[in-house]
mmCIF file of C-alpha atoms (C1' of nucleotides) in Angstrom:
data_model
loop_
_atom_site.group_PDB
_atom_site.id
_atom_site.type_symbol
_atom_site.label_atom_id
_atom_site.label_comp_id
_atom_site.label_asym_id
_atom_site.label_seq_id
_atom_site.Cartn_x
_atom_site.Cartn_y
_atom_site.Cartn_z
ATOM 1 C CA MET A 1 -17.754 -43.869 5.806
ATOM 2 C CA GLY A 2 -16.032 -40.546 5.721
ATOM 3 C CA ARG A 3 -14.327 -38.522 8.331
ATOM 4 C CA ALA A 4 -16.440 -37.003 11.068
ATOM 5 C CA PRO A 5 -17.373 -33.383 10.401
ATOM 6 C CA CYS A 6 -15.384 -30.797 12.316
ATOM 7 C CA CYS A 7 -18.543 -29.252 13.690
ATOM 8 C CA ASP A 8 -22.280 -29.687 13.818
ATOM 9 C CA LYS A 9 -23.182 -28.170 10.476
ATOM 10 C CA GLU A 10 -26.837 -27.954 11.442
ATOM 11 C CA ASN A 11 -26.141 -25.530 14.257
ATOM 12 C CA VAL A 12 -23.478 -23.287 12.808
ATOM 13 C CA LYS A 13 -23.999 -20.126 10.850
ATOM 14 C CA ARG A 14 -22.534 -19.999 7.388
ATOM 15 C CA GLY A 15 -21.963 -17.324 4.830
ATOM 16 C CA PRO A 16 -20.628 -13.829 5.215
ATOM 17 C CA TRP A 17 -19.566 -12.599 8.615
ATOM 18 C CA SER A 18 -21.482 -9.758 10.225
ATOM 19 C CA PRO A 19 -19.655 -6.834 11.872
ATOM 20 C CA ASP A 20 -20.887 -8.111 15.225
ATOM 21 C CA GLU A 21 -19.372 -11.513 14.648
ATOM 22 C CA ASP A 22 -16.126 -9.916 13.570
ATOM 23 C CA ALA A 23 -16.074 -7.809 16.686
ATOM 24 C CA THR A 24 -16.795 -10.806 18.899
ATOM 25 C CA LEU A 25 -14.025 -12.844 17.335
ATOM 26 C CA LYS A 26 -11.540 -9.986 17.449
ATOM 27 C CA SER A 27 -12.394 -9.232 21.032
ATOM 28 C CA TYR A 28 -12.030 -12.848 22.067
ATOM 29 C CA LEU A 29 -8.720 -13.250 20.302
ATOM 30 C CA ALA A 30 -7.446 -9.963 21.710
ATOM 31 C CA THR A 31 -8.127 -11.286 25.175
ATOM 32 C CA HIS A 32 -7.161 -14.917 24.785
ATOM 33 C CA GLY A 33 -4.803 -14.893 21.827
ATOM 34 C CA THR A 34 -4.788 -17.277 18.943
ATOM 35 C CA VAL A 35 -3.013 -20.005 20.827
ATOM 36 C CA GLY A 36 -5.344 -22.843 21.578
ATOM 37 C CA ASN A 37 -8.060 -24.798 19.974
ATOM 38 C CA TRP A 38 -9.863 -23.290 17.016
ATOM 39 C CA ILE A 39 -12.514 -25.987 17.147
ATOM 40 C CA ALA A 40 -13.411 -25.044 20.711
ATOM 41 C CA LEU A 41 -13.095 -21.308 20.131
ATOM 42 C CA PRO A 42 -16.567 -20.524 18.755
ATOM 43 C CA LYS A 43 -18.268 -21.990 21.786
ATOM 44 C CA LYS A 44 -16.000 -20.129 24.178
ATOM 45 C CA ALA A 45 -16.347 -16.888 22.250
ATOM 46 C CA GLY A 46 -20.103 -17.237 21.896
ATOM 47 C CA LEU A 47 -20.077 -17.555 18.133
ATOM 48 C CA LYS A 48 -22.309 -19.866 16.164
ATOM 49 C CA ARG A 49 -19.575 -20.589 13.689
ATOM 50 C CA CYS A 50 -17.430 -23.518 12.742
ATOM 51 C CA GLY A 51 -13.948 -23.358 14.214
ATOM 52 C CA LYS A 52 -12.427 -23.575 10.791
ATOM 53 C CA SER A 53 -14.533 -20.668 9.694
ATOM 54 C CA CYS A 54 -13.308 -18.609 12.660
ATOM 55 C CA ARG A 55 -9.728 -19.454 11.890
ATOM 56 C CA LEU A 56 -10.141 -18.529 8.251
ATOM 57 C CA ARG A 57 -11.891 -15.285 9.074
ATOM 58 C CA TRP A 58 -9.101 -14.320 11.431
ATOM 59 C CA LEU A 59 -6.245 -15.361 9.197
ATOM 60 C CA ASN A 60 -7.649 -13.957 5.987
ATOM 61 C CA TYR A 61 -9.373 -10.825 7.148
ATOM 62 C CA LEU A 62 -9.301 -9.793 10.787
ATOM 63 C CA ARG A 63 -5.616 -10.111 11.626
ATOM 64 C CA PRO A 64 -4.268 -6.631 12.331
ATOM 65 C CA ASP A 65 -1.287 -7.086 10.026
ATOM 66 C CA ILE A 66 -3.387 -7.936 6.996
ATOM 67 C CA LYS A 67 -2.772 -5.627 4.084
ATOM 68 C CA HIS A 68 -5.947 -4.781 2.216
ATOM 69 C CA GLY A 69 -5.979 -3.192 -1.184
ATOM 70 C CA GLY A 70 -4.254 -3.598 -4.503
ATOM 71 C CA PHE A 71 -1.029 -5.407 -5.112
ATOM 72 C CA THR A 72 2.073 -3.480 -6.068
ATOM 73 C CA GLU A 73 4.211 -4.227 -9.097
ATOM 74 C CA GLU A 74 6.882 -5.514 -6.789
ATOM 75 C CA GLU A 75 4.409 -7.941 -5.297
ATOM 76 C CA ASP A 76 3.410 -8.995 -8.811
ATOM 77 C CA THR A 77 7.024 -9.747 -9.529
ATOM 78 C CA ILE A 78 7.466 -11.809 -6.417
ATOM 79 C CA ILE A 79 4.300 -13.787 -6.991
ATOM 80 C CA CYS A 80 5.124 -14.534 -10.617
ATOM 81 C CA THR A 81 8.657 -15.540 -9.867
ATOM 82 C CA LEU A 82 7.734 -17.812 -7.015
ATOM 83 C CA TYR A 83 4.806 -19.275 -8.904
ATOM 84 C CA ALA A 84 7.136 -20.175 -11.730
ATOM 85 C CA GLN A 85 9.313 -21.998 -9.280
ATOM 86 C CA MET A 86 6.842 -23.626 -6.942
ATOM 87 C CA GLY A 87 3.545 -23.692 -8.700
ATOM 88 C CA SER A 88 0.416 -23.077 -6.693
ATOM 89 C CA ARG A 89 1.898 -23.208 -3.234
ATOM 90 C CA TRP A 90 0.017 -20.129 -2.190
ATOM 91 C CA SER A 91 0.904 -20.331 1.432
ATOM 92 C CA ALA A 92 4.618 -20.414 0.684
ATOM 93 C CA ILE A 93 4.262 -17.583 -1.794
ATOM 94 C CA ALA A 94 2.178 -15.516 0.603
ATOM 95 C CA SER A 95 4.795 -15.968 3.292
ATOM 96 C CA LYS A 96 7.085 -13.837 1.156
ATOM 97 C CA LEU A 97 4.560 -11.035 1.017
ATOM 98 C CA PRO A 98 4.056 -9.382 4.391
ATOM 99 C CA GLY A 99 0.412 -8.719 5.094
ATOM 100 C CA ARG A 100 -0.856 -10.913 2.301
ATOM 101 C CA THR A 101 -2.673 -14.176 2.800
ATOM 102 C CA ASP A 102 -2.598 -17.294 0.704
ATOM 103 C CA ASN A 103 -6.225 -16.681 -0.190
ATOM 104 C CA ASP A 104 -5.399 -13.148 -1.289
ATOM 105 C CA VAL A 105 -2.530 -14.256 -3.453
ATOM 106 C CA LYS A 106 -4.504 -17.115 -4.926
ATOM 107 C CA ASN A 107 -7.456 -14.901 -5.780
ATOM 108 C CA TYR A 108 -5.194 -12.223 -7.180
ATOM 109 C CA TRP A 109 -3.385 -14.729 -9.336
ATOM 110 C CA ASN A 110 -6.545 -16.345 -10.632
ATOM 111 C CA THR A 111 -8.392 -13.139 -11.374
ATOM 112 C CA LYS A 112 -5.755 -10.652 -12.451
ATOM 113 C CA LEU A 113 -2.145 -11.687 -12.530
ATOM 114 C CA LYS A 114 -2.652 -14.661 -14.798
ATOM 115 C CA LYS A 115 -4.353 -12.398 -17.286
ATOM 116 C CA LYS A 116 -1.559 -9.849 -17.086
ATOM 117 C CA ILE A 117 0.934 -12.543 -17.938
ATOM 118 C CA MET A 118 -1.162 -13.912 -20.746
ATOM 119 C CA ALA A 119 -1.469 -10.406 -22.121
ATOM 120 C CA GLY A 120 2.301 -10.141 -22.117
ATOM 121 C CA LYS A 121 2.328 -7.355 -19.545
ATOM 122 C CA ILE A 122 4.640 -9.377 -17.357
ATOM 123 C CA SER A 123 7.481 -11.416 -18.706
ATOM 124 C CA LEU A 124 8.851 -14.230 -16.640
ATOM 125 C CA LYS A 125 12.090 -13.915 -18.508
ATOM 126 C CA SER A 126 12.749 -10.534 -17.061
ATOM 127 C CA LEU A 127 11.500 -11.708 -13.726
ATOM 128 C CA THR A 128 13.971 -14.513 -13.502
ATOM 129 C CA GLU A 129 16.741 -12.126 -14.384
ATOM 130 C CA ASN A 130 15.730 -9.781 -11.615
ATOM 131 C CA ASP A 131 14.335 -12.027 -8.970
ATOM 132 C CA ASN A 132 16.521 -10.542 -6.283
ATOM 133 C CA THR A 133 13.426 -8.535 -5.468
ATOM 134 C CA ILE A 134 12.282 -11.470 -3.446
ATOM 135 C CA PRO A 135 13.139 -10.926 0.173
ATOM 136 C CA SER A 136 15.153 -13.690 1.657
ATOM 137 C CA THR A 137 14.100 -15.393 4.831
ATOM 138 C CA PRO A 138 15.375 -18.415 6.664
ATOM 139 C CA SER A 139 12.599 -20.476 5.182
ATOM 140 C CA LEU A 140 13.222 -19.518 1.615
ATOM 141 C CA THR A 141 16.767 -18.611 0.856
ATOM 142 C CA GLN A 142 18.278 -17.780 -2.430
ATOM 143 C CA SER A 143 20.971 -20.054 -3.620
ATOM 144 C CA SER A 144 24.021 -18.311 -4.964
ATOM 145 C CA ASN A 145 25.376 -21.064 -7.121
ATOM 146 C CA THR A 146 22.664 -21.416 -9.682
ATOM 147 C CA GLN A 147 21.941 -19.265 -12.631
ATOM 148 C CA ASN A 148 18.249 -19.345 -11.979
ATOM 149 C CA SER A 149 18.310 -18.733 -8.276
ATOM 150 C CA GLU A 150 16.668 -21.806 -6.938
ATOM 151 C CA TYR A 151 15.151 -21.631 -3.514
ATOM 152 C CA ASN A 152 15.774 -24.057 -0.757
ATOM 153 C CA PHE A 153 12.903 -25.107 1.383
ATOM 154 C CA PRO A 154 12.895 -26.557 4.823
ATOM 155 C CA ALA A 155 12.050 -30.223 5.036
ATOM 156 C CA SER A 156 8.491 -29.471 6.027
ATOM 157 C CA GLN A 157 7.921 -27.776 2.699
ATOM 158 C CA ASN A 158 9.588 -30.345 0.586
ATOM 159 C CA GLN A 159 6.597 -32.498 -0.175
ATOM 160 C CA TYR A 160 6.409 -30.770 -3.494
ATOM 161 C CA SER A 161 9.364 -31.377 -5.714
ATOM 162 C CA PRO A 162 9.450 -28.762 -8.392
ATOM 163 C CA PRO A 163 10.968 -29.776 -11.673
ATOM 164 C CA SER A 164 14.593 -29.062 -11.266
ATOM 165 C CA PRO A 165 15.630 -26.436 -11.771
ATOM 166 C CA LEU A 166 13.125 -23.943 -13.142
ATOM 167 C CA PRO A 167 10.166 -24.689 -15.356
ATOM 168 C CA ILE A 168 10.869 -21.530 -17.240
ATOM 169 C CA MET A 169 12.077 -20.996 -20.734
ATOM 170 C CA LEU A 170 15.206 -18.926 -20.707
ATOM 171 C CA ASP A 171 16.207 -19.136 -24.313
ATOM 172 C CA SER A 172 16.898 -15.750 -25.807
ATOM 173 C CA ASN A 173 16.344 -16.597 -29.478
ATOM 174 C CA ASN A 174 13.277 -14.514 -30.154
ATOM 175 C CA PHE A 175 11.424 -16.389 -27.565
ATOM 176 C CA ASP A 176 9.528 -14.422 -25.064
ATOM 177 C CA ALA A 177 9.677 -16.185 -21.773
ATOM 178 C CA SER A 178 6.256 -15.158 -20.708
ATOM 179 C CA PHE A 179 5.092 -18.751 -20.569
ATOM 180 C CA GLY A 180 6.594 -19.505 -23.893
ATOM 181 C CA LEU A 181 4.421 -17.239 -25.897
ATOM 182 C CA ASN A 182 5.925 -15.324 -28.707
ATOM 183 C CA ASN A 183 4.207 -12.013 -28.321
ATOM 184 C CA ASN A 184 3.832 -11.314 -31.987
ATOM 185 C CA GLU A 185 2.837 -14.668 -33.291
ATOM 186 C CA LYS A 186 1.354 -16.333 -30.257
ATOM 187 C CA ASP A 187 3.135 -19.368 -31.474
ATOM 188 C CA ILE A 188 4.610 -22.158 -29.453
ATOM 189 C CA GLY A 189 7.115 -23.708 -31.779
ATOM 190 C CA PHE A 190 9.627 -26.215 -30.569
ATOM 191 C CA ASP A 191 11.859 -25.112 -33.382
ATOM 192 C CA GLN A 192 12.157 -21.815 -31.605
ATOM 193 C CA ILE A 193 13.656 -23.312 -28.571
ATOM 194 C CA HIS A 194 15.872 -26.133 -29.672
ATOM 195 C CA ASP A 195 19.002 -24.060 -29.391
ATOM 196 C CA ALA A 196 18.605 -23.744 -25.704
ATOM 197 C CA VAL A 197 20.933 -26.557 -24.892
ATOM 198 C CA VAL A 198 20.199 -27.743 -21.492
ATOM 199 C CA SER A 199 22.684 -28.327 -18.840
ATOM 200 C CA GLU A 200 19.981 -28.186 -16.272
ATOM 201 C CA ILE A 201 17.568 -30.936 -16.967
ATOM 202 C CA GLY A 202 18.836 -32.711 -13.948
ATOM 203 C CA THR A 203 21.932 -33.851 -15.685
ATOM 204 C CA SER A 204 24.436 -32.578 -18.159
ATOM 205 C CA ASP A 205 23.984 -32.958 -21.877
ATOM 206 C CA ASN A 206 26.678 -35.556 -22.011
ATOM 207 C CA ASN A 207 24.824 -37.818 -19.674
ATOM 208 C CA ILE A 208 22.001 -38.281 -22.094
ATOM 209 C CA ILE A 209 22.925 -40.912 -24.584
ATOM 210 C CA ASN A 210 20.640 -41.989 -27.395
ATOM 211 C CA PRO A 211 17.676 -40.342 -25.912
ATOM 212 C CA THR A 212 14.218 -40.893 -27.213
ATOM 213 C CA VAL A 213 11.512 -38.327 -26.952
ATOM 214 C CA SER A 214 7.987 -39.353 -26.355
ATOM 215 C CA ILE A 215 4.731 -37.570 -26.037
ATOM 216 C CA SER A 216 2.540 -38.940 -23.353
ATOM 217 C CA GLN A 217 -1.123 -38.337 -23.766
ATOM 218 C CA ASP A 218 -1.902 -39.651 -20.339
ATOM 219 C CA SER A 219 0.513 -37.465 -18.502
ATOM 220 C CA SER A 220 0.114 -34.548 -20.846
ATOM 221 C CA SER A 221 3.820 -34.274 -21.091
ATOM 222 C CA ILE A 222 6.840 -34.877 -23.203
ATOM 223 C CA ALA A 223 9.653 -36.879 -21.738
ATOM 224 C CA ILE A 224 13.137 -37.773 -22.789
ATOM 225 C CA GLN A 225 14.337 -41.237 -22.096
ATOM 226 C CA ASP A 226 17.937 -42.178 -21.653
ATOM 227 C CA GLN A 227 18.469 -45.631 -22.982
ATOM 228 C CA ALA A 228 22.118 -45.786 -22.086
ATOM 229 C CA GLU A 229 23.154 -48.904 -20.276
ATOM 230 C CA GLY A 230 19.594 -50.059 -20.071
ATOM 231 C CA ASP A 231 18.673 -47.367 -17.633
ATOM 232 C CA GLU A 232 15.048 -46.462 -17.381
ATOM 233 C CA PHE A 233 15.937 -42.857 -16.869
ATOM 234 C CA VAL A 234 12.987 -40.789 -17.900
ATOM 235 C CA GLU A 235 13.152 -37.067 -17.602
ATOM 236 C CA PRO A 236 10.080 -34.994 -18.162
ATOM 237 C CA LEU A 237 10.682 -32.353 -20.729
ATOM 238 C CA MET A 238 7.482 -30.434 -21.075
ATOM 239 C CA ASP A 239 4.324 -30.671 -19.155
ATOM 240 C CA PHE A 240 1.204 -29.080 -20.505
ATOM 241 C CA GLY A 241 -0.864 -30.029 -17.532
ATOM 242 C CA PHE A 242 -4.087 -29.909 -19.446
ATOM 243 C CA GLY A 243 -3.199 -32.401 -22.090
ATOM 244 C CA PHE A 244 -0.843 -32.185 -24.979
ATOM 245 C CA PRO A 245 -2.352 -30.210 -27.808
ATOM 246 C CA HIS A 246 -2.273 -32.896 -30.461
ATOM 247 C CA ASP A 247 -4.625 -30.888 -32.583
ATOM 248 C CA ASP A 248 -2.023 -28.135 -32.889
ATOM 249 C CA HIS A 249 -4.235 -25.360 -31.674
ATOM 250 C CA VAL A 250 -5.199 -24.479 -28.181
ATOM 251 C CA ASN A 251 -6.762 -21.134 -27.438
ATOM 252 C CA ASP A 252 -5.244 -19.597 -30.529
ATOM 253 C CA LEU A 253 -1.876 -21.011 -29.635
ATOM 254 C CA ASN A 254 -0.135 -22.919 -32.326
ATOM 255 C CA CYS A 255 1.701 -25.925 -30.981
ATOM 256 C CA HIS A 256 4.084 -27.911 -33.115
ATOM 257 C CA GLU A 257 5.122 -31.419 -32.338
ATOM 258 C CA ARG A 258 8.636 -31.099 -33.587
ATOM 259 C CA VAL A 259 10.095 -33.327 -30.956
ATOM 260 C CA ASP A 260 12.084 -35.337 -33.449
ATOM 261 C CA ASP A 261 14.393 -32.372 -33.713
ATOM 262 C CA PHE A 262 15.418 -32.876 -30.155
ATOM 263 C CA ALA A 263 15.994 -36.547 -30.533
ATOM 264 C CA SER A 264 18.197 -36.130 -33.568
ATOM 265 C CA SER A 265 20.141 -33.172 -32.316
ATOM 266 C CA GLY A 266 20.646 -34.538 -28.858
ATOM 267 C CA CYS A 267 19.970 -31.247 -27.231
ATOM 268 C CA PHE A 268 16.954 -30.251 -25.285
ATOM 269 C CA PRO A 269 15.213 -27.129 -24.252
ATOM 270 C CA GLU A 270 14.891 -26.235 -20.678
ATOM 271 C CA TRP A 271 11.801 -27.081 -18.793
ATOM 272 C CA VAL A 272 8.687 -25.443 -20.005
ATOM 273 C CA ASP A 273 5.741 -26.216 -17.839
ATOM 274 C CA PHE A 274 2.507 -24.788 -19.087
ATOM 275 C CA SER A 275 0.495 -26.275 -16.307
ATOM 276 C CA TYR A 276 1.782 -23.434 -14.168
ATOM 277 C CA ALA A 277 0.525 -20.941 -16.661
ATOM 278 C CA ASP A 278 -2.805 -22.693 -16.615
ATOM 279 C CA ILE A 279 -3.344 -22.213 -20.302
ATOM 280 C CA LYS A 280 -6.309 -24.468 -20.600
ATOM 281 C CA PRO A 281 -8.673 -25.149 -23.427
ATOM 282 C CA ASN A 282 -12.074 -23.717 -22.756
ATOM 283 C "C1'" DA B 1 -34.502 0.508 -17.036
ATOM 284 C "C1'" DA B 2 -33.977 -4.376 -17.423
ATOM 285 C "C1'" DC B 3 -31.464 -8.116 -18.287
ATOM 286 C "C1'" DG B 4 -27.355 -10.944 -19.046
ATOM 287 C "C1'" DT B 5 -22.540 -11.645 -18.429
ATOM 288 C "C1'" DA B 6 -18.078 -11.126 -16.391
ATOM 289 C "C1'" DC B 7 -15.448 -10.267 -12.606
ATOM 290 C "C1'" DC B 8 -13.979 -10.214 -7.809
ATOM 291 C "C1'" DC B 9 -13.265 -12.147 -3.490
ATOM 292 C "C1'" DA B 10 -14.901 -14.137 0.941
ATOM 293 C "C1'" DA B 11 -16.046 -18.402 2.445
ATOM 294 C "C1'" DC B 12 -16.524 -23.259 2.141
ATOM 295 C "C1'" DC B 13 -15.048 -28.107 1.239
ATOM 296 C "C1'" DG B 14 -12.335 -31.829 1.666
ATOM 297 C "C1'" DC B 15 -7.791 -33.678 1.446
ATOM 298 C "C1'" DT B 16 -3.106 -33.676 3.523
ATOM 299 C "C1'" DT B 17 0.077 -32.782 7.089
ATOM 300 C "C1'" DT B 18 1.235 -31.997 11.745
ATOM 301 C "C1'" DT B 19 0.743 -32.641 16.518
ATOM 302 C "C1'" DG B 20 -0.197 -34.855 20.820
ATOM 303 C "C1'" DC B 21 -1.186 -38.835 23.296
ATOM 304 C "C1'" DG C 1 4.891 -46.641 15.835
ATOM 305 C "C1'" DG C 2 -0.149 -46.004 15.550
ATOM 306 C "C1'" DC C 3 -4.040 -43.443 15.974
ATOM 307 C "C1'" DA C 4 -7.163 -39.467 16.331
ATOM 308 C "C1'" DA C 5 -7.781 -34.686 16.435
ATOM 309 C "C1'" DA C 6 -6.408 -30.289 14.967
ATOM 310 C "C1'" DA C 7 -4.382 -27.318 11.792
ATOM 311 C "C1'" DG C 8 -2.903 -26.213 7.216
ATOM 312 C "C1'" DC C 9 -3.648 -25.891 2.570
ATOM 313 C "C1'" DG C 10 -5.336 -25.436 -2.222
ATOM 314 C "C1'" DG C 11 -9.334 -25.905 -5.225
ATOM 315 C "C1'" DT C 12 -13.921 -24.524 -5.815
ATOM 316 C "C1'" DT C 13 -18.233 -22.140 -5.075
ATOM 317 C "C1'" DG C 14 -21.523 -18.546 -4.644
ATOM 318 C "C1'" DG C 15 -23.058 -13.881 -3.711
ATOM 319 C "C1'" DG C 16 -22.361 -9.158 -4.702
ATOM 320 C "C1'" DT C 17 -21.090 -5.781 -7.967
ATOM 321 C "C1'" DA C 18 -19.660 -3.680 -12.322
ATOM 322 C "C1'" DC C 19 -20.210 -3.451 -16.956
ATOM 323 C "C1'" DG C 20 -22.194 -4.122 -21.545
ATOM 324 C "C1'" DT C 21 -26.172 -4.656 -24.520
#
DNA sequence: AACGTACCCAACCGCTTTTGC
DNA sequence: GGCAAAAGCGGTTGGGTACGT
């Protein structure tokens, strides 16, 4: 038995809001404010809508401070940078963009921004070098002691633990950081990134002794395992999100499994998390 | 002009988190 | 601390529109 529905679905209107409904909701909220019970609001306001629907309509569309229209390049930058750090925490990202809603940002990312990045029009490398464009607020402050400007979240936002520090490739050896795609060759080659010795994989290089590198098909990731002193220290190295491309080719991307190089050299690339880029096989 | 496809975005769904008792 | 209700959130869906054939 599931949870009780939030409203009587038989007797509520669904679908697009009419101008009259908008006006009714706006008028009610102008008089009574948004403080109170959204579930009870429709009845009080005389709307045949679910409370959740009213809330969503207000938050995503009717609020007076909502910014409608296209996103600016600066907003693109902020979204990309924060997405690289937090993943799809749209609400947190939207909070950095005055007038934008989580739904707006999410839709914009899914329909346009992702494609811009894939087309190489936006490089996360340059973004991470210039991410001081992100306004700082008490809830999301820029740390001054890290190269990659991590952000510190209040406890209430800490349920998501992003891979520490950034899931972004920062190597400069001919490797475009726009989600690890070399613009010319569209080639993801581990051999391109092995020089990016990591001091940031949660530990220093010296702490990793006799590591082994494994490819997990289940978790769609590569992990390094520190076998020193019998520790079961496993550090994720790469996470493809959609499954490791064992067949070498995914969407025209050429993926090599040259992980042995890492194991023998004892150095590891920084985090590269393709699940954020959502490069999925069709 | 008609049809098919791709794209955009508002709205919905259902799970998680927060709040109040 | 435990529970239920409300609010928050992110993923998904579906209708409208633009574009290509």
